[in-house]
XYZ file of N, CA, C and O in Angstrom:
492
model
N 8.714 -2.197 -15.380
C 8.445 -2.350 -13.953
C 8.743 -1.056 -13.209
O 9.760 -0.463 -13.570
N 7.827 -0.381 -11.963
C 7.904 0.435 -11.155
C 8.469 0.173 -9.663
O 7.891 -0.410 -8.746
N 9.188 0.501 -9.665
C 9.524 -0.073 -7.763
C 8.552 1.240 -6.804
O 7.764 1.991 -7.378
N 8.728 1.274 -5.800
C 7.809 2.585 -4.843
C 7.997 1.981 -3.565
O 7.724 0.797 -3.367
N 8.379 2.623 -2.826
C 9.167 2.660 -1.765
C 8.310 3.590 -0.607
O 8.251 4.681 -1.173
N 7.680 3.730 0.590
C 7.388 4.833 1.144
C 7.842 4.832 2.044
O 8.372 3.817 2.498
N 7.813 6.032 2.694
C 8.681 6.286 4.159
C 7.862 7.553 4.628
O 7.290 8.258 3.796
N 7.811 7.870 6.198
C 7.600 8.744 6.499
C 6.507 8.974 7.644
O 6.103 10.062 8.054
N 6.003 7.304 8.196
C 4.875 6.772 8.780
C 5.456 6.870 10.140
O 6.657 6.740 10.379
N 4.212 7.189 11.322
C 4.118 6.650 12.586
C 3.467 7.362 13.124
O 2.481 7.926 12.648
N 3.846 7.456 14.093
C 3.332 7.919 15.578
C 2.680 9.442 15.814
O 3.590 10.080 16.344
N 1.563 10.278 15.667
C 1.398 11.774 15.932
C 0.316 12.066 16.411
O -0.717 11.583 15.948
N 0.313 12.769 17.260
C -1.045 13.550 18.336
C -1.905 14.123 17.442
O -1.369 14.564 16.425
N -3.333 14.264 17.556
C -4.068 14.769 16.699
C -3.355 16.274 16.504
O -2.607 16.713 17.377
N -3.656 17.035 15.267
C -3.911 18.194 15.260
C -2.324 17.745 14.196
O -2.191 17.849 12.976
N -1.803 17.486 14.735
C -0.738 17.511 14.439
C -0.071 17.136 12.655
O -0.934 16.831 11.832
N 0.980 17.168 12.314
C 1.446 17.225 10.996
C 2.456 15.910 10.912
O 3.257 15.395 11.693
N 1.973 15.615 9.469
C 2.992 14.233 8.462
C 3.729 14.478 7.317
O 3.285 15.370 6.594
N 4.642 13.971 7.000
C 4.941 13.780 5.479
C 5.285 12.932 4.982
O 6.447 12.674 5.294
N 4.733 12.069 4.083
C 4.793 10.603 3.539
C 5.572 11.184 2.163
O 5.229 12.246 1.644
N 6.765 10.275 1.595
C 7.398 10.080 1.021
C 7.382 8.726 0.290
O 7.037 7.710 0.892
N 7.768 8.703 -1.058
C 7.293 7.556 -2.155
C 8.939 7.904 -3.085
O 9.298 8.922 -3.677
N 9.508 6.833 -2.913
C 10.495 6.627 -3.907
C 10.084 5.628 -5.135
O 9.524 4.535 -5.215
N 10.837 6.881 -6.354
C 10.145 5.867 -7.127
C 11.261 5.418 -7.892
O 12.267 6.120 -7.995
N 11.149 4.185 -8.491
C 12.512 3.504 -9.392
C 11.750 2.904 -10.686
O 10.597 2.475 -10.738
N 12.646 2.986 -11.643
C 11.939 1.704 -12.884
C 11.931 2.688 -13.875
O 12.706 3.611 -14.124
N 10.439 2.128 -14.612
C 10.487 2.748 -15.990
C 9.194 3.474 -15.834
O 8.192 2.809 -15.569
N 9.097 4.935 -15.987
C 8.190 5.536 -15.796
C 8.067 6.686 -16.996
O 9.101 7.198 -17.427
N 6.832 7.051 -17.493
C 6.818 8.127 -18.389
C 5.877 9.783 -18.023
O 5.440 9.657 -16.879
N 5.697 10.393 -18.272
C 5.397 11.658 -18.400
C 3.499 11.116 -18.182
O 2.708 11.707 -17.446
N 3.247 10.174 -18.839
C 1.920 9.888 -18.564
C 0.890 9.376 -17.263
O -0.297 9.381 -16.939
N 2.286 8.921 -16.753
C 2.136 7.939 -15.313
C 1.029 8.981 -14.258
O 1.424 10.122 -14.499
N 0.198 9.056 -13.529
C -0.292 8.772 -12.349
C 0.318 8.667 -11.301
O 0.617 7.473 -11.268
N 0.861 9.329 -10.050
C 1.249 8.733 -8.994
C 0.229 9.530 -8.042
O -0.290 10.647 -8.038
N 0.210 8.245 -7.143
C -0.808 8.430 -6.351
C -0.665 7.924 -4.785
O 0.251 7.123 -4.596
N -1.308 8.224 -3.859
C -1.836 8.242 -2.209
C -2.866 7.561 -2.001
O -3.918 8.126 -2.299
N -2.951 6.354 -1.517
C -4.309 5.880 -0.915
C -4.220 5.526 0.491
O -3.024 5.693 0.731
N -4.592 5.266 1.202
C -4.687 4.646 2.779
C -5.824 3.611 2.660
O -6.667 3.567 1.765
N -5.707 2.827 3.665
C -7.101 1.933 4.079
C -6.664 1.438 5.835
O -5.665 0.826 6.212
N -7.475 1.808 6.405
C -7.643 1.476 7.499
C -8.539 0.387 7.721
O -9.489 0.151 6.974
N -8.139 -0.542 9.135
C -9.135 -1.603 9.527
C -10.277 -1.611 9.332
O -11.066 -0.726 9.663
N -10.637 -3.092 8.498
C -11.982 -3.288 8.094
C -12.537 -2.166 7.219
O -13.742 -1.911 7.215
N -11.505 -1.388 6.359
C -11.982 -0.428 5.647
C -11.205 -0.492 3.884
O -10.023 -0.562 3.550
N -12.286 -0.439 3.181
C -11.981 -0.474 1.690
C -10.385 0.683 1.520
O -10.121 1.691 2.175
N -9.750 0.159 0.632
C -8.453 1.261 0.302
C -9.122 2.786 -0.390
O -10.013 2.597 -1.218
N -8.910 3.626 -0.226
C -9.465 5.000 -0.706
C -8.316 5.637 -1.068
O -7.236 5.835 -0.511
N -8.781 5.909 -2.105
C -8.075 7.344 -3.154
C -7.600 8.783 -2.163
O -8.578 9.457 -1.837
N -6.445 9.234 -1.738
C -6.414 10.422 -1.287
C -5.902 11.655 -2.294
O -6.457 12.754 -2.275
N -5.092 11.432 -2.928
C -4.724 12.449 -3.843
C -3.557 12.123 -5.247
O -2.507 11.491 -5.134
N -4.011 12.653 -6.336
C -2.570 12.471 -7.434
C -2.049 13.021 -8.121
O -2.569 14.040 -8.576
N -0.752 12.611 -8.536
C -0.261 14.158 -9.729
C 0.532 13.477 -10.516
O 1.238 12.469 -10.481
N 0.220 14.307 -11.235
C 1.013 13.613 -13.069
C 2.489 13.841 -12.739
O 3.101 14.673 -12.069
N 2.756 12.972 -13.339
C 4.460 12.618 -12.593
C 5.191 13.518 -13.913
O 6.421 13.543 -13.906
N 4.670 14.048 -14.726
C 5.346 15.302 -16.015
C 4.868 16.328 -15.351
O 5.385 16.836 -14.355
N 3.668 16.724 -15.994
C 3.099 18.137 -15.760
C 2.517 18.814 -14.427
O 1.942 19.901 -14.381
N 2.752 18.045 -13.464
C 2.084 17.988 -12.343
C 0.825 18.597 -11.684
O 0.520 19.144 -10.624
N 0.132 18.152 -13.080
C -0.786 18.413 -12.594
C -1.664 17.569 -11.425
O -1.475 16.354 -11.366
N -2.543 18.145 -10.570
C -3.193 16.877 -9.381
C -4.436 17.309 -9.025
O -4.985 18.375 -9.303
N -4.976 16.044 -8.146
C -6.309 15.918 -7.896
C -6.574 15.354 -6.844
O -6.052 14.258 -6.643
N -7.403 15.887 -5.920
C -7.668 15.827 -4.753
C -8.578 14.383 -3.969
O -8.666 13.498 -4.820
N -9.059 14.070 -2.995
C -10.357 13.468 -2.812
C -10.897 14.816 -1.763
O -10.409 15.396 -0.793
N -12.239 14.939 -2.598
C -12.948 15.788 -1.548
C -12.702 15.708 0.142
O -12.586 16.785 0.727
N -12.625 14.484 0.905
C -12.652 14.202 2.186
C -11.250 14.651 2.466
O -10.959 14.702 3.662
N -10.450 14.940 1.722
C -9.061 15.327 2.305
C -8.660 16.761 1.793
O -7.631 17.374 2.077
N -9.465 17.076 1.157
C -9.216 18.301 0.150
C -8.967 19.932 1.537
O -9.478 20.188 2.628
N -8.275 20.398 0.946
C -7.553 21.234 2.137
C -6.352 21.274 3.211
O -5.580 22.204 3.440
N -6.439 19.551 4.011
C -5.660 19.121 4.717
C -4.213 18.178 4.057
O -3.265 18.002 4.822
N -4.164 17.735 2.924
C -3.356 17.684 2.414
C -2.410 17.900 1.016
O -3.198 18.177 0.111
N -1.545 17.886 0.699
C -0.787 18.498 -0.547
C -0.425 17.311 -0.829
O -0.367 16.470 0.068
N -0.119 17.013 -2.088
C 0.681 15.975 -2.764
C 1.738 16.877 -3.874
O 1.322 17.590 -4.788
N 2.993 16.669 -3.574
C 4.359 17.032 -4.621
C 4.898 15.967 -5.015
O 4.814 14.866 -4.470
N 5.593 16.299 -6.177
C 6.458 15.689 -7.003
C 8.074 16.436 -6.623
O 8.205 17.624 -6.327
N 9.110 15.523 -6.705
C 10.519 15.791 -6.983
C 10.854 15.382 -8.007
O 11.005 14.161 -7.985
N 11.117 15.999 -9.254
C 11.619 14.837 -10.259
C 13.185 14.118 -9.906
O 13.672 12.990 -9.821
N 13.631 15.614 -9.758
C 15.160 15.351 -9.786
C 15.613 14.261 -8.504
O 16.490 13.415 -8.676
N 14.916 14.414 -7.281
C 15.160 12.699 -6.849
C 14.221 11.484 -6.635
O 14.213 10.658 -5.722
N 13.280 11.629 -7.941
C 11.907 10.801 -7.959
C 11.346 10.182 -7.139
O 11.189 8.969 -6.997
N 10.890 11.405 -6.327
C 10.238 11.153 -5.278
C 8.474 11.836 -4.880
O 8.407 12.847 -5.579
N 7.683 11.754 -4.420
C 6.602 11.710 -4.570
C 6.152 12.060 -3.336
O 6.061 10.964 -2.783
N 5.725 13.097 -2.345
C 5.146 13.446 -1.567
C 3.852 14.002 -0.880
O 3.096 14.792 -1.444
N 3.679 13.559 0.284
C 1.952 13.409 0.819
C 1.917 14.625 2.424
O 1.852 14.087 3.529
N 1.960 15.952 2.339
C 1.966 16.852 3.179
C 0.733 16.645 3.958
O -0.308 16.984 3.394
N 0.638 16.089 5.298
C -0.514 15.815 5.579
C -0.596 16.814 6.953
O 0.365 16.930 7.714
N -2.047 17.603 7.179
C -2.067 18.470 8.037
C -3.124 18.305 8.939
O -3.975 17.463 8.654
N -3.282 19.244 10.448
C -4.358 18.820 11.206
C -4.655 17.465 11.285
O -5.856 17.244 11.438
N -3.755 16.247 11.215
C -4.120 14.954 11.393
C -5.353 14.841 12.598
O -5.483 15.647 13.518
N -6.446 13.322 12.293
C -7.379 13.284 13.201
C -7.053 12.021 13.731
O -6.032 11.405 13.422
N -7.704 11.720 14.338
C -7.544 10.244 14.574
C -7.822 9.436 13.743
O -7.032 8.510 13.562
N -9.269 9.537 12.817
C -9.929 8.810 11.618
C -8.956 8.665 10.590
O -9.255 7.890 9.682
N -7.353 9.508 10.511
C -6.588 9.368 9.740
C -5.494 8.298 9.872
O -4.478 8.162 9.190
N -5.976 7.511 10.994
C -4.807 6.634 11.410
C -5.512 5.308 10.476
O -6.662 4.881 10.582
N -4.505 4.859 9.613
C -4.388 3.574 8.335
C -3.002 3.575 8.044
O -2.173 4.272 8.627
N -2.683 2.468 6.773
C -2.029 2.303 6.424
C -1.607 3.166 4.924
O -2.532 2.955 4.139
N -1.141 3.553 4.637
C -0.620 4.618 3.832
C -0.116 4.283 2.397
O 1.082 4.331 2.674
N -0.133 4.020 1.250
C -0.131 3.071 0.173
C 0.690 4.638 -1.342
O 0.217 5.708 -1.723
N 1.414 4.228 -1.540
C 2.042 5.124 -2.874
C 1.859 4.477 -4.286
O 2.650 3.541 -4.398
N 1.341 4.595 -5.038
C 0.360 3.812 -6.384
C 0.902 4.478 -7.355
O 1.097 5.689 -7.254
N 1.253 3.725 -8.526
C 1.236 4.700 -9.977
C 0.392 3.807 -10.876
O 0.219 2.614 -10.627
N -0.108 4.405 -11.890
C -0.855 3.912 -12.974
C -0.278 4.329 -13.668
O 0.544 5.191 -13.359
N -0.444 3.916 -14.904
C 0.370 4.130 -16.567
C -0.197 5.437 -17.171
O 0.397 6.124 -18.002
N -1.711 5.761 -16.527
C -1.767 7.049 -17.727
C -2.548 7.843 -16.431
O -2.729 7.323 -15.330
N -2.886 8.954 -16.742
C -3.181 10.446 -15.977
C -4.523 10.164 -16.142
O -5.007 9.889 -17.240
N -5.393 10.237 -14.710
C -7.153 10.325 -14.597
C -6.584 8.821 -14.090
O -6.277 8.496 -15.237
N -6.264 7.845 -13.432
C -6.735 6.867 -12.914
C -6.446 6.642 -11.595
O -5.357 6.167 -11.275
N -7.657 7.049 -10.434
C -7.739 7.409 -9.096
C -8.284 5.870 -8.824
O -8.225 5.647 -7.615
N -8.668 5.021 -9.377
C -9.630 4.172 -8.143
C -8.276 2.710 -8.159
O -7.468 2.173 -8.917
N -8.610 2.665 -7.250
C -7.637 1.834 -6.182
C -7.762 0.184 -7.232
O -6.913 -0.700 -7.346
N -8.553 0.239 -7.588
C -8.169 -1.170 -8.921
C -8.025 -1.194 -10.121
O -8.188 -2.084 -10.956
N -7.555 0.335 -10.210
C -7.212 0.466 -11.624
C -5.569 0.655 -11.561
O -5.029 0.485 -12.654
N -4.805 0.936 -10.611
C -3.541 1.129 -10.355
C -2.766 0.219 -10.752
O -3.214 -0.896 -10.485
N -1.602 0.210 -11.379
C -0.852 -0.703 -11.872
C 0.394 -1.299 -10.648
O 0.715 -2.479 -10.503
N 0.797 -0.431 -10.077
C 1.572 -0.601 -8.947
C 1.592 -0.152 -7.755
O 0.806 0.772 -7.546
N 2.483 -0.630 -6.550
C 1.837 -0.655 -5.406
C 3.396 -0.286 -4.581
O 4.488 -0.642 -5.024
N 3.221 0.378 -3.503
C 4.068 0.482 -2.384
C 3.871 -0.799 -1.117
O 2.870 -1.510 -1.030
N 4.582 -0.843 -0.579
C 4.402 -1.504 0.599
C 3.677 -1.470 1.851
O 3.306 -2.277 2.703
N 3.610 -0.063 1.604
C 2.845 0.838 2.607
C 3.730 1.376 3.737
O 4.925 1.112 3.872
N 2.780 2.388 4.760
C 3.696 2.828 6.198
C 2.416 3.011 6.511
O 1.346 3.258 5.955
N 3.040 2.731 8.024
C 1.690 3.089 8.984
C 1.947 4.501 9.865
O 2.954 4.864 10.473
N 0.487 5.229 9.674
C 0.126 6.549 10.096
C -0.894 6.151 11.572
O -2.016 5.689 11.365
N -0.527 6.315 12.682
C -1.142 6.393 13.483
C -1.357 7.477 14.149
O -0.330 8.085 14.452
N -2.526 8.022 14.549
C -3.191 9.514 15.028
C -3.615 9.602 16.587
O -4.814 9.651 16.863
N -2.711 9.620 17.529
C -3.766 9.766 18.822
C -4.194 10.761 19.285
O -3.794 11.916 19.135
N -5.203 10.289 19.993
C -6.115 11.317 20.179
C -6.401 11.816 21.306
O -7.224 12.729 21.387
């Protein structure tokens, strides 16, 4: 079992800057996936970015590609979402995901789930 925890959600004027945070607990390996999705009202959950929780290596979604970073902490297993130039279209709910093995981005292939935080953008 994975626990995932996020923090780091609310309130910011466009233009402006986030950082979403993902605690992670349980049993996790070098193969794992951790990952960023959001879904906003009346809107399917979408893939934003992931990185191999060993090698860190990561992968973007084109629509966000530039404006945000995703890091790893090992040493306090934690999982981070550097989000920049926020718009308004960025205001959803904010979701921290791991899957069991490296390459699995789509939102129903994920094995576990955060609770979420909410990112709201005004404009």
């Amino acid at each position: 079992q994975v626990q995932l925890v996020e923090s780091g959600g609310g309130l910011v004027q466009a233009g402006g800057s986030l950082r979403l945070s993902c605690v992670v607990s349980g049993r996790t390996d070098s193969r794992y996936t951790m990952g960023w999705f959001r879904q906003a009202p009346g809107k399917e959950r979408q893939f934003l970015a992931a990185i191999q929780w060993s090698g860190g290596s990561t992968f973007y979604a084109d629509s966000v590609k530039g404006r945000i970073t995703i890091s790893r902490d090992s040493a306090k297993n934690t999982v981070s979402l550097q989000m920049n130039s926020l718009k308004f279209e960025d205001t959803a709910v904010y979701y921290c995901a791991a899957a069991r093995f490296w390459g699995t981005f789509s939102p129903g292939h994920q094995d576990y789930w955060g609770q979420g935080t909410q990112v709201t953008v005004s404009s």
